[in-house]
């Protein structure tokens, strides 16, 4: 279980680092001000999430580096490939929301797994830190859904 927890934390750390790198690039391609602001807010949250993962790694006595999250790498690559085919505008914004939600769903699944693992191995403080991030990821996903359904998808459907 220790090895699984180490792998999971390192994978999450890699995923968050990749997301931090991708977010500004995605935000640059966004036309919706509301969506751009959501990316900026989530980027700051992600910086805090990285710090939490570093704190967790320190408590576990592991190096947070050591894994490359292939899933996040693939999700980012898929998003970039799709966006290269679209002109900037509402349809691209809708695609960006979809890509961002795929990333959020991966993180939600991964943080949920890590949190449950920590709970079941008696690492309550670590479980609490992971739960805090899990809730942030869920809120970001909900915010993206709201942006999509309240404006972006409607504009995209009109194109």
Short mmCIF file of C-alpha atoms in Angstrom, two decimals:
data_model
loop_
_atom_site.label_atom_id
_atom_site.label_comp_id
_atom_site.label_asym_id
_atom_site.label_seq_id
_atom_site.Cartn_x
_atom_site.Cartn_y
_atom_site.Cartn_z
CA UNK A 1 0.00 0.00 0.00
CA UNK A 2 2.88 2.37 0.70
CA UNK A 3 4.13 1.99 -2.87
CA UNK A 4 0.64 2.55 -4.25
CA UNK A 5 0.25 5.72 -2.16
CA UNK A 6 3.67 6.98 -3.28
CA UNK A 7 2.80 6.33 -6.93
CA UNK A 8 -0.59 8.03 -6.54
CA UNK A 9 0.85 11.17 -4.92
CA UNK A 10 3.62 11.40 -7.52
CA UNK A 11 1.12 10.91 -10.33
CA UNK A 12 -1.10 13.67 -8.92
CA UNK A 13 1.89 15.97 -8.52
CA UNK A 14 2.84 15.42 -12.16
CA UNK A 15 -0.77 15.93 -13.27
CA UNK A 16 -1.02 19.23 -11.39
CA UNK A 17 2.32 20.46 -12.73
CA UNK A 18 1.22 19.68 -16.28
CA UNK A 19 -2.14 21.39 -15.68
CA UNK A 20 -0.37 24.48 -14.36
CA UNK A 21 1.67 24.63 -17.53
CA UNK A 22 -1.34 24.08 -19.81
CA UNK A 23 -3.82 26.47 -18.15
CA UNK A 24 -2.29 29.75 -19.35
CA UNK A 25 -2.05 28.36 -22.88
CA UNK A 26 -5.72 27.33 -22.83
CA UNK A 27 -6.78 30.64 -21.26
CA UNK A 28 -5.04 32.55 -24.08
CA UNK A 29 -7.26 30.81 -26.62
CA UNK A 30 -10.50 31.61 -24.79
CA UNK A 31 -12.88 34.27 -26.04
CA UNK A 32 -15.25 34.23 -23.03
CA UNK A 33 -14.16 36.59 -20.25
CA UNK A 34 -16.03 34.49 -17.69
CA UNK A 35 -14.18 31.36 -18.79
CA UNK A 36 -10.82 33.13 -18.80
CA UNK A 37 -11.45 34.33 -15.23
CA UNK A 38 -12.38 30.79 -14.17
CA UNK A 39 -9.04 29.55 -15.53
CA UNK A 40 -7.18 32.27 -13.65
CA UNK A 41 -8.92 31.40 -10.38
CA UNK A 42 -8.29 27.70 -10.87
CA UNK A 43 -4.64 28.33 -11.68
CA UNK A 44 -4.21 29.96 -8.26
CA UNK A 45 -6.08 27.05 -6.65
CA UNK A 46 -3.84 24.60 -8.47
CA UNK A 47 -0.75 26.33 -7.11
CA UNK A 48 -2.16 25.69 -3.62
CA UNK A 49 -2.92 22.10 -4.54
CA UNK A 50 0.69 21.58 -5.59
CA UNK A 51 1.83 22.93 -2.22
CA UNK A 52 -0.53 20.51 -0.46
CA UNK A 53 0.91 17.61 -2.46
CA UNK A 54 4.42 18.73 -1.48
CA UNK A 55 3.30 18.82 2.17
CA UNK A 56 1.82 15.32 1.82
CA UNK A 57 4.99 14.01 0.19
CA UNK A 58 7.06 15.47 3.02
CA UNK A 59 4.81 13.80 5.62
CA UNK A 60 5.15 10.50 3.78
CA UNK A 61 8.91 10.92 3.40
CA UNK A 62 8.78 10.69 -0.38
CA UNK A 63 9.87 12.86 -3.28
CA UNK A 64 6.80 14.26 -5.07
CA UNK A 65 8.64 13.97 -8.38
CA UNK A 66 9.21 10.56 -9.84
CA UNK A 67 6.21 9.85 -12.04
CA UNK A 68 4.92 11.30 -15.27
CA UNK A 69 1.15 11.37 -15.39
CA UNK A 70 0.54 9.88 -18.80
CA UNK A 71 -3.22 10.43 -18.49
CA UNK A 72 -2.91 14.19 -18.02
CA UNK A 73 -0.29 14.34 -20.75
CA UNK A 74 -2.72 12.63 -23.12
CA UNK A 75 -5.65 14.84 -22.11
CA UNK A 76 -3.63 18.00 -22.73
CA UNK A 77 -2.35 16.67 -26.05
CA UNK A 78 -5.91 15.80 -27.10
CA UNK A 79 -7.11 19.30 -26.15
CA UNK A 80 -4.34 20.96 -28.14
CA UNK A 81 -4.99 18.75 -31.18
CA UNK A 82 -8.69 19.63 -31.12
CA UNK A 83 -8.07 23.34 -30.65
CA UNK A 84 -5.61 23.39 -33.55
CA UNK A 85 -8.56 22.39 -35.76
CA UNK A 86 -10.91 25.13 -34.50
CA UNK A 87 -10.99 28.87 -34.99
CA UNK A 88 -11.12 30.98 -31.86
CA UNK A 89 -14.69 31.70 -30.80
CA UNK A 90 -17.64 30.12 -29.00
CA UNK A 91 -17.12 26.64 -30.46
CA UNK A 92 -13.48 26.64 -29.38
CA UNK A 93 -14.55 27.90 -25.95
CA UNK A 94 -17.00 24.99 -25.68
CA UNK A 95 -14.22 22.59 -26.69
CA UNK A 96 -11.90 24.11 -24.08
CA UNK A 97 -14.53 23.62 -21.40
CA UNK A 98 -14.92 19.99 -22.45
CA UNK A 99 -11.16 19.45 -22.38
CA UNK A 100 -10.83 21.15 -18.99
CA UNK A 101 -13.65 19.02 -17.58
CA UNK A 102 -11.93 15.86 -18.77
CA UNK A 103 -8.86 16.98 -16.84
CA UNK A 104 -10.97 17.82 -13.78
CA UNK A 105 -12.71 14.44 -13.88
CA UNK A 106 -9.36 12.67 -13.99
CA UNK A 107 -8.20 14.69 -11.00
CA UNK A 108 -11.46 14.06 -9.12
CA UNK A 109 -11.06 10.31 -9.61
CA UNK A 110 -7.39 10.40 -8.60
CA UNK A 111 -7.88 12.57 -5.53
CA UNK A 112 -10.83 10.43 -4.46
CA UNK A 113 -8.71 7.31 -4.72
CA UNK A 114 -5.82 8.90 -2.78
CA UNK A 115 -8.14 10.26 -0.09
CA UNK A 116 -9.81 6.89 0.43
CA UNK A 117 -6.45 5.14 0.54
CA UNK A 118 -5.20 7.62 3.16
CA UNK A 119 -8.37 7.20 5.24
CA UNK A 120 -8.13 3.43 5.18
CA UNK A 121 -4.48 3.41 6.19
CA UNK A 122 -5.02 5.78 9.11
CA UNK A 123 -3.44 8.86 7.52
CA UNK A 124 -6.23 11.21 8.57
CA UNK A 125 -4.27 14.46 8.21
CA UNK A 126 -3.26 13.51 4.68
CA UNK A 127 -6.83 12.40 3.92
CA UNK A 128 -8.06 15.82 5.04
CA UNK A 129 -5.61 17.61 2.72
CA UNK A 130 -6.64 15.40 -0.18
CA UNK A 131 -10.33 15.97 0.61
CA UNK A 132 -9.78 19.74 0.52
CA UNK A 133 -8.32 19.48 -2.99
CA UNK A 134 -11.01 17.02 -4.08
CA UNK A 135 -13.69 19.54 -3.12
CA UNK A 136 -11.90 22.32 -5.05
CA UNK A 137 -11.75 20.11 -8.13
CA UNK A 138 -15.47 19.31 -7.87
CA UNK A 139 -16.30 23.02 -7.51
CA UNK A 140 -14.21 23.84 -10.58
CA UNK A 141 -16.04 21.17 -12.56
CA UNK A 142 -19.40 22.61 -11.46
CA UNK A 143 -18.28 26.14 -12.36
CA UNK A 144 -17.25 24.97 -15.85
CA UNK A 145 -20.63 23.31 -16.31
CA UNK A 146 -22.38 26.51 -15.29
CA UNK A 147 -20.31 28.59 -17.71
CA UNK A 148 -21.02 26.11 -20.51
CA UNK A 149 -24.75 25.89 -19.92
CA UNK A 150 -25.38 29.55 -19.13
CA UNK A 151 -23.58 31.10 -22.09
CA UNK A 152 -20.79 29.38 -24.00
CA UNK A 153 -22.72 26.42 -25.41
CA UNK A 154 -25.63 28.66 -26.42
CA UNK A 155 -23.29 30.95 -28.35
CA UNK A 156 -21.53 27.97 -29.92
CA UNK A 157 -24.86 26.50 -31.06
CA UNK A 158 -25.62 29.73 -32.91
CA UNK A 159 -22.50 29.49 -35.06
#
